[in-house]
Coordinates of C-alpha atoms (C1' of nucleotides) in Angstrom, one line a residue:
Chain S
X2 CA 9.6 19.0 -36.6
X3 CA 7.9 19.8 -40.1
X4 CA 4.0 20.4 -38.6
X5 CA 2.4 23.4 -37.5
X6 CA -0.4 23.0 -35.3
X7 CA -2.4 25.3 -36.7
X8 CA -2.6 23.7 -40.0
X9 CA -4.3 20.9 -38.6
X10 CA -4.9 19.1 -41.9
X11 CA -6.7 22.1 -43.4
X12 CA -9.8 21.6 -41.6
X13 CA -10.4 24.7 -39.9
X14 CA -13.0 27.2 -40.2
X15 CA -11.2 30.0 -38.5
X16 CA -7.9 31.2 -37.3
X17 CA -7.7 30.8 -33.7
X18 CA -5.7 33.9 -33.7
X19 CA -8.9 35.6 -35.1
X20 CA -11.5 33.5 -33.2
X21 CA -9.4 35.0 -30.0
X22 CA -9.4 38.3 -30.8
X23 CA -12.9 38.5 -32.3
X24 CA -14.3 36.5 -28.8
X25 CA -16.3 38.7 -27.3
X26 CA -14.0 39.0 -24.2
X27 CA -11.4 40.9 -25.8
X28 CA -12.3 44.4 -25.5
X29 CA -10.8 47.1 -28.2
X30 CA -7.3 47.9 -26.1
X31 CA -6.8 44.7 -25.7
X32 CA -6.4 43.9 -29.3
X33 CA -4.4 46.6 -30.1
X34 CA -2.1 45.1 -26.9
X35 CA -2.1 41.6 -28.5
X36 CA -1.3 42.9 -32.1
X37 CA 1.6 45.5 -30.9
X38 CA 3.1 42.6 -29.0
X39 CA 3.0 39.7 -31.2
X40 CA 5.9 37.6 -32.0
X41 CA 6.5 34.5 -34.2
X42 CA 8.5 31.6 -32.9
X43 CA 9.7 28.7 -34.8
X44 CA 8.9 24.5 -33.8
X45 CA 11.4 24.0 -30.4
X46 CA 12.3 27.5 -29.3
X47 CA 13.1 28.0 -25.7
X48 CA 11.5 31.0 -24.5
X49 CA 12.3 30.9 -20.7
X50 CA 14.4 29.0 -18.8
X51 CA 13.5 28.0 -15.3
X52 CA 13.7 30.4 -12.4
X53 CA 14.4 33.2 -15.3
X54 CA 13.7 36.4 -14.7
X55 CA 10.1 36.9 -15.7
X56 CA 7.2 39.4 -14.9
X57 CA 5.2 39.3 -18.5
X58 CA 2.4 37.9 -19.5
X59 CA 2.0 35.0 -22.4
X60 CA -1.0 34.9 -24.8
X61 CA -1.2 32.0 -26.9
X62 CA -2.2 33.2 -30.3
X63 CA -1.6 30.0 -32.2
X64 CA 0.8 27.2 -31.8
X65 CA 1.2 25.1 -29.3
X66 CA 3.6 25.5 -26.3
X67 CA 4.9 23.2 -23.4
X68 CA 5.5 24.3 -20.1
X69 CA 8.4 21.8 -18.2
X70 CA 10.6 21.3 -15.1
X71 CA 13.9 19.5 -15.1
X72 CA 15.5 17.5 -13.0
X73 CA 19.6 18.0 -12.5
X74 CA 20.1 14.5 -14.6
X75 CA 18.1 16.6 -17.4
X76 CA 15.2 14.6 -17.0
X77 CA 12.4 16.6 -18.4
X78 CA 8.6 16.5 -17.1
X79 CA 6.1 18.8 -19.1
X80 CA 3.7 20.1 -16.9
X81 CA 0.9 21.3 -19.0
X82 CA 0.8 21.8 -22.5
X83 CA -0.8 25.5 -23.5
X84 CA -3.0 26.1 -26.4
X85 CA -4.1 29.0 -28.4
X86 CA -6.7 31.1 -26.4
X87 CA -4.5 30.5 -23.3
X88 CA -3.3 33.1 -21.1
X89 CA -0.4 32.1 -19.1
X90 CA 1.6 34.2 -15.9
X91 CA 5.2 32.3 -15.3
X92 CA 5.8 34.6 -12.3
X93 CA 6.5 32.7 -9.2
X94 CA 5.2 33.6 -5.7
X95 CA 8.4 36.2 -5.5
X96 CA 7.2 37.9 -8.1
X97 CA 9.9 38.2 -10.5
X98 CA 11.1 35.0 -11.7
X99 CA 9.6 32.0 -13.8
X100 CA 8.3 28.8 -12.0
X101 CA 9.0 26.9 -15.2
X102 CA 10.2 26.4 -18.7
X103 CA 8.5 27.7 -21.5
X104 CA 9.2 26.6 -24.9
X105 CA 7.1 25.9 -28.2
X106 CA 6.2 22.8 -29.4
X107 CA 5.3 24.1 -33.0
X108 CA 5.6 27.2 -34.7
X109 CA 3.9 29.8 -32.8
X110 CA 2.7 33.2 -32.6
X111 CA 2.5 34.8 -29.1
X112 CA 1.5 38.3 -27.0
X113 CA 4.2 38.4 -24.8
X114 CA 3.1 41.5 -22.5
X115 CA 5.0 43.2 -19.9
X116 CA 3.2 43.4 -16.6
X117 CA 3.1 47.4 -16.1
X118 CA 0.4 47.0 -19.6
X119 CA -1.3 43.9 -18.9
X120 CA -2.1 45.2 -15.3
X121 CA -3.5 48.5 -17.3
X122 CA -5.4 46.2 -19.6
X123 CA -7.0 44.4 -16.8
X124 CA -7.7 47.8 -15.4
X125 CA -9.7 48.7 -18.4
X126 CA -11.2 45.7 -19.3
X127 CA -13.1 43.7 -16.4
X128 CA -13.6 40.4 -18.7
X129 CA -10.1 39.6 -18.7
X130 CA -9.8 39.3 -15.2
X131 CA -12.4 36.3 -15.4
X132 CA -11.2 35.2 -18.2
X133 CA -7.7 35.0 -16.2
X134 CA -9.9 33.4 -13.5
X135 CA -11.2 30.9 -15.6
X136 CA -7.4 29.8 -17.6
X137 CA -6.6 29.1 -14.4
X138 CA -9.0 27.2 -12.8
X139 CA -9.1 25.0 -15.9
X140 CA -5.3 24.5 -15.9
X141 CA -5.6 23.8 -12.1
X142 CA -8.3 21.0 -13.1
X143 CA -6.4 19.4 -15.6
X144 CA -2.9 19.3 -13.6
X145 CA -4.5 17.2 -10.7
X146 CA -6.3 15.2 -13.2
X147 CA -2.8 14.5 -14.7
X148 CA -1.2 14.1 -11.1
X149 CA -4.1 11.5 -10.6
X150 CA -2.7 9.3 -13.0
X151 CA 0.7 10.1 -12.7
X152 CA 0.4 8.8 -9.2
X153 CA -2.5 6.1 -9.4
X154 CA -2.6 5.3 -12.9
X155 CA -1.6 2.9 -15.3
X156 CA 0.3 3.7 -18.4
X157 CA -2.5 3.0 -20.6
X158 CA -5.0 5.5 -18.6
X159 CA -2.2 7.9 -18.2
X160 CA -1.8 8.0 -22.6
X161 CA -5.3 7.5 -23.0
X162 CA -6.3 10.4 -20.6
X163 CA -3.8 13.0 -22.3
X164 CA -5.6 12.0 -25.8
X165 CA -8.8 12.4 -24.6
X166 CA -8.0 16.0 -22.7
X167 CA -6.4 17.0 -26.0
X168 CA -8.9 16.2 -28.1
X169 CA -11.5 17.8 -25.9
X170 CA -9.5 20.9 -25.9
X171 CA -8.8 21.2 -29.3
X172 CA -12.1 20.9 -30.2
X173 CA -13.3 23.6 -28.5
X174 CA -11.4 25.7 -30.2
X175 CA -12.1 24.1 -33.3
X176 CA -8.7 22.5 -34.3
X177 CA -9.9 19.4 -34.5
X178 CA -12.9 17.5 -35.9
X179 CA -14.2 14.2 -35.9
X180 CA -12.0 13.1 -33.2
X181 CA -8.7 13.5 -35.1
X182 CA -5.4 16.0 -34.3
X183 CA -2.4 16.6 -34.7
X184 CA 0.0 16.2 -31.9
X185 CA 3.2 18.2 -32.5
X186 CA 5.0 15.9 -30.2
X187 CA 7.5 13.1 -30.2
X188 CA 6.6 9.9 -28.3
X189 CA 9.3 11.1 -26.0
X190 CA 7.6 14.4 -25.5
X191 CA 4.9 12.4 -24.7
X192 CA 6.4 10.1 -22.5
X193 CA 8.1 13.1 -20.7
X194 CA 4.0 14.6 -20.6
X195 CA 2.4 11.4 -19.0
X196 CA 5.6 10.3 -16.8
X197 CA 6.6 6.6 -19.2
X198 CA 9.8 6.4 -21.0
X199 CA 9.6 6.7 -24.8
X200 CA 9.5 3.4 -25.2
X201 CA 6.6 2.4 -23.1
X202 CA 4.4 5.0 -24.6
X203 CA 5.3 3.1 -28.0
X204 CA 4.4 0.1 -26.7
X205 CA 1.0 1.7 -25.2
X206 CA 0.2 3.3 -28.3
X207 CA 0.7 0.3 -30.7
X208 CA -1.6 -1.5 -28.2
X209 CA -4.3 1.5 -28.4
X210 CA -3.7 0.8 -32.4
X211 CA -4.4 -2.8 -32.2
X212 CA -7.4 -2.9 -30.2
X213 CA -8.6 -0.4 -32.9
X214 CA -9.2 2.2 -29.7
X215 CA -7.2 4.4 -31.7
X216 CA -4.7 4.8 -34.6
X217 CA -1.8 6.9 -35.2
X218 CA -0.7 7.8 -38.8
X219 CA 2.7 9.4 -39.7
X220 CA 4.5 11.3 -36.8
X221 CA 2.1 11.4 -34.3
X222 CA -1.7 12.2 -35.7
X223 CA -3.9 11.1 -33.5
X224 CA -7.7 9.6 -34.5
X225 CA -10.0 8.2 -31.6
X226 CA -12.1 5.8 -33.2
X227 CA -13.9 4.3 -30.0
X228 CA -14.4 7.0 -27.4
X229 CA -16.6 5.3 -24.9
X230 CA -13.5 2.7 -24.6
X231 CA -10.7 5.0 -24.4
X232 CA -12.5 7.2 -21.7
X233 CA -12.7 4.0 -20.2
X234 CA -9.5 3.2 -20.1
X235 CA -8.6 6.6 -19.1
X236 CA -11.4 6.5 -16.1
X237 CA -13.0 9.5 -17.3
X238 CA -16.6 10.7 -17.6
X239 CA -16.0 12.8 -20.6
X240 CA -19.0 15.5 -20.0
X241 CA -17.6 16.4 -16.7
X242 CA -14.5 16.3 -17.6
X243 CA -15.4 18.6 -20.6
X244 CA -16.9 21.0 -18.3
X245 CA -14.1 21.5 -15.6
X246 CA -11.3 21.7 -18.6
X247 CA -12.5 23.6 -20.6
X248 CA -12.5 27.6 -20.0
X249 CA -16.3 28.9 -21.0
X250 CA -16.3 32.1 -23.3
Chain K
X5 CA -6.8 10.8 13.9
X6 CA -5.8 12.4 17.7
X7 CA -3.5 15.0 16.8
X8 CA -3.9 19.0 16.3
X9 CA -1.8 20.3 13.8
X10 CA -2.2 23.5 15.2
X11 CA -1.0 22.4 18.4
X12 CA 3.0 21.5 17.1
X13 CA 4.6 20.8 20.3
X14 CA 3.7 24.2 22.1
X15 CA 6.5 25.7 20.5
X16 CA 4.0 28.0 18.3
X17 CA 4.6 31.8 19.3
X18 CA 1.8 33.6 17.6
X19 CA -1.6 31.3 16.7
X20 CA -2.0 31.6 13.0
X21 CA -5.1 32.4 12.6
X22 CA -4.5 35.5 14.7
X23 CA -1.0 36.4 12.3
X24 CA -3.5 36.0 9.6
X25 CA -6.1 38.1 10.7
X26 CA -2.9 40.7 11.6
X27 CA -1.1 40.3 8.7
X28 CA -0.2 43.7 7.0
X29 CA -2.8 42.4 3.8
X30 CA -5.9 42.0 5.7
X31 CA -8.3 44.9 5.9
X32 CA -11.0 46.0 8.7
X33 CA -13.7 44.1 6.3
X34 CA -11.5 41.6 5.7
X35 CA -11.2 40.5 9.3
X36 CA -14.5 41.2 10.1
X37 CA -15.8 38.5 7.1
X38 CA -12.9 36.4 7.9
X39 CA -14.7 36.3 11.8
X40 CA -18.4 36.1 10.7
X41 CA -17.4 32.9 8.5
X42 CA -15.7 31.4 10.6
X43 CA -16.2 27.7 11.4
X44 CA -14.3 25.1 13.3
X45 CA -14.1 21.1 11.9
X46 CA -12.6 18.2 13.4
X47 CA -9.7 16.4 11.8
X48 CA -11.3 14.0 9.0
X49 CA -13.8 16.0 7.9
X50 CA -14.7 15.9 4.3
X51 CA -15.9 19.4 3.3
X52 CA -16.6 19.1 0.1
X53 CA -16.5 16.2 -2.9
X54 CA -15.5 16.3 -6.1
X55 CA -17.6 18.0 -8.8
X56 CA -20.1 19.0 -5.6
X57 CA -21.8 22.6 -6.2
X58 CA -19.6 25.3 -5.5
X59 CA -18.8 28.7 -5.7
X60 CA -17.3 29.7 -2.0
X61 CA -13.7 30.8 -1.5
X62 CA -11.7 28.8 1.7
X63 CA -9.6 31.0 4.1
X64 CA -7.3 28.7 6.2
X65 CA -6.9 29.7 9.6
X66 CA -6.1 27.1 11.3
X67 CA -4.8 23.6 11.0
X68 CA -4.2 21.4 7.4
X69 CA -6.6 20.5 4.6
X70 CA -5.9 18.0 1.3
X71 CA -7.0 18.7 -1.8
X72 CA -7.4 15.3 -3.4
X73 CA -8.9 13.3 -6.4
X74 CA -9.9 9.8 -6.9
X75 CA -10.0 6.9 -9.6
X76 CA -12.9 5.3 -9.5
X77 CA -11.5 2.2 -7.5
X78 CA -11.1 4.3 -5.1
X79 CA -7.5 5.3 -5.4
X80 CA -6.7 8.6 -3.7
X81 CA -4.7 11.2 -5.0
X82 CA -3.7 14.1 -2.8
X83 CA -3.3 17.1 -5.0
X84 CA -2.3 19.6 -2.8
X85 CA -2.2 20.5 1.1
X86 CA -3.2 23.7 2.3
X87 CA -2.1 25.4 5.6
X88 CA -3.2 27.8 7.5
X89 CA -3.1 31.9 6.1
X90 CA -3.6 30.0 3.0
X91 CA -6.8 30.7 0.3
X92 CA -8.6 28.3 -2.1
X93 CA -10.7 28.9 -5.3
X94 CA -12.2 25.3 -5.3
X95 CA -14.6 26.4 -8.4
X96 CA -13.5 25.0 -11.5
X97 CA -13.9 26.3 -15.1
X98 CA -17.3 26.1 -15.3
X99 CA -18.0 28.4 -12.5
X100 CA -20.1 26.7 -10.7
X101 CA -18.7 23.0 -9.7
X102 CA -15.6 22.4 -7.3
X103 CA -12.6 20.5 -9.1
X104 CA -11.4 18.4 -6.0
X105 CA -12.3 17.2 -3.1
X106 CA -11.6 19.2 0.0
X107 CA -10.9 17.1 3.5
X108 CA -9.3 18.5 6.4
X109 CA -6.2 16.5 8.1
X110 CA -6.5 17.9 11.5
X111 CA -9.1 19.6 13.6
X112 CA -9.2 23.3 11.5
X113 CA -10.7 26.6 11.5
X114 CA -11.7 28.2 8.4
X115 CA -13.5 31.2 6.9
X116 CA -15.9 30.0 4.0
X117 CA -16.6 33.4 2.2
X118 CA -19.8 33.3 -0.3
X119 CA -18.5 34.0 -4.0
X120 CA -20.7 37.7 -3.4
X121 CA -19.3 38.3 -0.8
X122 CA -15.5 37.7 -1.8
X123 CA -16.0 39.8 -4.6
X124 CA -16.9 42.7 -2.9
X125 CA -14.2 42.2 -0.3
X126 CA -11.7 41.8 -3.6
X127 CA -13.3 45.1 -4.9
X128 CA -13.0 47.2 -1.4
X129 CA -9.2 45.6 -0.4
X130 CA -6.5 45.4 -3.8
X131 CA -4.2 43.9 -1.6
X132 CA -6.3 40.9 -1.2
X133 CA -5.8 40.4 -5.0
X134 CA -2.2 40.4 -4.9
X135 CA -2.3 37.6 -2.1
X136 CA -4.4 35.4 -4.3
X137 CA -2.6 35.7 -7.0
X138 CA 0.6 34.9 -5.1
X139 CA -0.9 32.3 -3.7
X140 CA -2.2 30.7 -6.9
X141 CA 1.3 31.0 -8.3
X142 CA 3.0 29.1 -4.8
X143 CA 0.5 26.8 -5.6
X144 CA 1.3 25.9 -9.4
X145 CA 4.6 26.3 -8.1
X146 CA 4.2 23.4 -5.6
X147 CA 2.3 21.3 -7.8
X148 CA 4.7 21.4 -10.7
X149 CA 7.8 20.2 -8.1
X150 CA 5.3 17.4 -6.9
X151 CA 4.7 16.7 -10.8
X152 CA 8.1 16.5 -11.9
X153 CA 9.3 13.7 -8.9
X154 CA 6.0 12.1 -9.5
X155 CA 6.7 11.5 -13.3
X156 CA 10.7 11.2 -13.1
X157 CA 11.7 10.7 -9.4
X158 CA 12.4 8.0 -7.1
X159 CA 10.1 6.9 -4.0
X160 CA 13.2 8.8 -2.1
X161 CA 13.3 11.9 -3.7
X162 CA 9.6 12.0 -3.7
X163 CA 9.5 11.9 -0.1
X164 CA 12.2 13.5 0.8
X165 CA 10.6 16.8 -1.3
X166 CA 7.7 16.1 0.5
X167 CA 9.7 16.7 3.9
X168 CA 11.3 19.9 2.4
X169 CA 8.3 21.6 1.5
X170 CA 6.3 21.2 4.0
X171 CA 9.6 22.5 6.4
X172 CA 9.8 25.8 4.4
X173 CA 6.1 26.1 4.6
X174 CA 5.7 25.5 8.3
X175 CA 8.4 27.4 9.2
X176 CA 7.5 30.3 7.1
X177 CA 4.2 30.6 9.0
X178 CA 6.0 29.9 12.8
X179 CA 4.6 26.3 13.2
X180 CA 8.0 24.6 12.5
X181 CA 11.4 25.5 14.3
X182 CA 14.7 23.8 14.1
X183 CA 13.2 21.7 11.2
X184 CA 11.0 19.4 13.2
X185 CA 7.1 19.4 13.0
X186 CA 4.0 17.2 13.4
X187 CA 2.8 15.7 9.8
X188 CA -1.3 14.9 10.5
X189 CA -1.3 12.6 8.1
X190 CA -1.1 8.1 7.9
X191 CA 1.5 6.4 6.1
X192 CA -1.0 6.0 3.9
X193 CA -1.9 9.7 3.3
X194 CA 1.6 10.7 2.6
X195 CA 1.8 7.8 0.2
X196 CA -1.6 9.6 -1.2
X197 CA 0.5 12.9 -1.5
X198 CA 3.5 11.6 -3.2
X199 CA 2.1 8.7 -5.1
X200 CA 3.7 5.7 -3.5
X201 CA 1.7 2.6 -1.6
X202 CA 2.3 2.6 2.5
X203 CA 4.4 0.3 2.4
X204 CA 7.1 1.8 0.7
X205 CA 6.7 4.9 2.3
X206 CA 7.8 3.0 5.6
X207 CA 10.8 1.1 3.7
X208 CA 11.4 4.8 2.7
X209 CA 11.0 6.6 5.9
X210 CA 13.3 4.1 7.7
X211 CA 15.9 3.8 5.5
X212 CA 15.9 7.9 6.0
X213 CA 15.8 7.3 9.5
X214 CA 18.8 4.8 9.3
X215 CA 21.0 6.9 7.3
X216 CA 20.4 9.7 10.0
X217 CA 18.7 12.0 7.7
X218 CA 15.8 12.3 9.0
X219 CA 13.9 11.1 12.4
X220 CA 10.5 10.1 12.9
X221 CA 9.2 9.7 16.5
X222 CA 5.2 8.5 17.4
X223 CA 3.2 8.7 14.4
X224 CA 4.8 11.2 12.3
X225 CA 6.6 13.5 14.2
X226 CA 9.4 14.7 11.7
X227 CA 12.7 15.9 12.5
X228 CA 15.1 16.8 9.5
X229 CA 18.5 16.4 11.3
X230 CA 20.8 16.8 7.6
X231 CA 19.0 19.1 5.4
X232 CA 21.5 19.2 3.3
X233 CA 21.7 15.6 2.3
X234 CA 17.7 15.7 2.3
X235 CA 18.0 18.5 -0.3
X236 CA 20.4 16.4 -2.2
X237 CA 17.7 13.2 -2.3
X238 CA 15.2 15.2 -3.2
X239 CA 17.0 17.3 -6.1
X240 CA 16.4 20.4 -4.8
X241 CA 17.8 24.0 -4.1
X242 CA 16.7 25.3 -0.9
X243 CA 16.9 29.1 -1.6
X244 CA 15.2 28.5 -5.0
X245 CA 12.2 26.2 -4.7
X246 CA 11.6 28.6 -0.9
X247 CA 11.5 31.8 -2.9
X248 CA 9.3 30.0 -5.4
X249 CA 6.6 28.6 -3.4
X250 CA 6.6 30.9 -0.2
X251 CA 4.3 33.9 -0.7
X252 CA 6.0 37.1 0.1
X253 CA 3.7 38.8 2.3
Chain R
dA3 C1' 20.3 8.4 -55.5
dC4 C1' 22.9 8.1 -51.5
dC5 C1' 23.4 9.0 -47.1
dC6 C1' 22.1 11.1 -42.7
dC7 C1' 19.6 12.1 -38.8
dG8 C1' 16.1 11.7 -36.1
dC9 C1' 12.4 8.9 -34.9
dA10 C1' 9.7 4.7 -34.1
dT11 C1' 9.7 0.0 -33.3
dT12 C1' 11.3 -4.8 -31.4
dA13 C1' 13.0 -7.4 -28.0
dA14 C1' 15.7 -8.9 -24.2
dC15 C1' 16.6 -8.4 -19.4
dA16 C1' 16.7 -5.8 -14.9
dT17 C1' 14.6 -3.8 -10.8
dG18 C1' 11.9 -0.4 -8.3
dG19 C1' 7.8 -0.2 -5.8
dG20 C1' 3.7 -2.7 -5.5
dT21 C1' 0.5 -6.4 -3.1
dA22 C1' -0.7 -9.8 0.5
dA23 C1' 0.1 -11.1 4.6
dA24 C1' 1.9 -12.1 9.4
dT25 C1' 3.6 -9.6 13.4
dC26 C1' 4.1 -5.6 16.6
dT27 C1' 3.0 -1.2 18.9
dT28 C1' 0.2 2.2 20.9
dC29 C1' -4.1 4.1 22.4
dG30 C1' -8.7 4.5 24.2
dG31 C1' -12.7 2.2 26.4
dG32 C1' -14.7 -1.0 29.3
Chain T
dC14 C1' -5.9 -4.9 33.5
dC15 C1' -7.7 -6.8 29.3
dC16 C1' -9.4 -5.9 24.9
dG17 C1' -10.0 -4.5 20.1
dA18 C1' -8.7 -1.0 16.3
dA19 C1' -5.5 1.5 13.6
dG20 C1' -1.6 2.2 12.2
dA21 C1' 3.2 0.8 11.5
dT22 C1' 6.4 -2.8 10.4
dT23 C1' 8.8 -6.3 8.4
dT24 C1' 9.0 -10.2 5.1
dA25 C1' 8.2 -12.5 0.4
dC26 C1' 6.8 -12.5 -4.0
dC27 C1' 5.2 -10.6 -8.6
dC28 C1' 4.5 -7.4 -12.1
dA29 C1' 4.7 -2.8 -14.8
dT30 C1' 7.6 -0.6 -16.8
dG31 C1' 12.1 1.3 -17.5
dT32 C1' 16.9 0.5 -19.8
dT33 C1' 19.8 -1.0 -23.5
dA34 C1' 20.3 -2.0 -28.0
dA35 C1' 19.4 -3.3 -32.3
dT36 C1' 16.5 -2.9 -36.6
dG37 C1' 13.4 0.0 -39.4
dC38 C1' 12.2 3.6 -41.7
dG39 C1' 10.9 8.2 -44.3
dG40 C1' 12.2 12.8 -45.3
dG41 C1' 15.8 16.4 -46.5
dG42 C1' 20.5 17.9 -48.0
dT43 C1' 24.0 17.1 -51.3

DNA sequence: ACCCCGCATTAACATGGGTAAATCTTCGGG
DNA sequence: CCCGAAGATTTACCCATGTTAATGCGGGGT
């Protein structure tokens, strides 16, 4: 993977990291903590395996993460994709292990904050709690939309939905303009995300291409030409989806 | 729907409501609030439609809830099932609408607590926050396990997983003994939960029956005879699943 | 310039699960 | 006791998607 999610065609105005750090929700302590705990990872790094010991909180400063689960025979399902500015608590109900595998889809910089420190931050800055709650709500909302299509949708609607969801989220953090963005995933990854084989992802993308709804250029540069149609295929109401999925800052 | 989830074959020792109220996590204020806000609903009531205005928090005192999303053409996907003792925040990222439809699967008694009051409770009783966090972690964990099977599993493994998940959760709140419980759902409901048609649910259940893994008696009374095999079909490690999915109290 | 290698693309074929429709069972009501 | 409704079961048939495998293609290393 040769591309960096944050270098999306050079049309970004503000570094997402900067944006996150300077957002009104971030207190002074917060900024400092994020700075101190900041780490860089290259694309394809597995940060945490399912059920591995974990109590830390992850803040994505730049780059994309994939959360996944796998079956015994090695089939992977991507449960969610995490974008810059989002917060991740991978600790499961038992309080000390991770409920998902975490991996980087692109080069990424994260702040990994140990539990004790995170609690302290929460205590000093009440807005962090709100940010967390919103992040969780957004994530659940996204997951359920995907589950709906996983259970009841056609291949086309699953892919259309995924493309739209990512477009909305990227636009909100200014990493996409004009409904155009780079997807730091292979077709196999996209298939693992929407529950299709890579072959069928290819078929479906090509069909959308031929119909002029989207176009894909070298290794997953997406451009949505006809949002209306795409939204119709995905069976979504754009405005409603946006309000359910995007954290208000 | 003529059955009441909480009247599971008369083998319950403690009413779940009582259990919840008397759990060590519940403060005096909490108990009082739950008592005041308590409401009864009969089976099949739709409490909240998708995208409907909502800011309240729901505490399930007894009975089962289903959270669902639907496509435009009326196909329903059950996103999660909520059991007694669990807490539900249906408010989406925009802060004022619900991200799912909420309906009762059995007769149920709930405490519906308005946002302001809930915040106050959170402030007085720090353990509530912990309980909430655990509930959320458990719910995400469950959802991802289901997504994995929705995306990559066979019909058998989806159903086996659902049966095991519910068995573990019910056992934890003492609403099941000896791996035997009543499922207050039709086969159609179960299909909407695991992403299968009711016909195929039937086929699959009958196969599990014939193989002696489980037996189903009148209208969805489940009994798991051979957990090992069922767990194998579901591709789960029982102990790990339990620790990820069950809130520690 | 050449070779690899990982990924996308395409085609041919196989199948799990959906759909439709008929039949059976249970249960509540008159 | 009979009837009607709702759900479970079964059968026959069909199709969306998976699988396998061959082919193309672009980029990086030597």
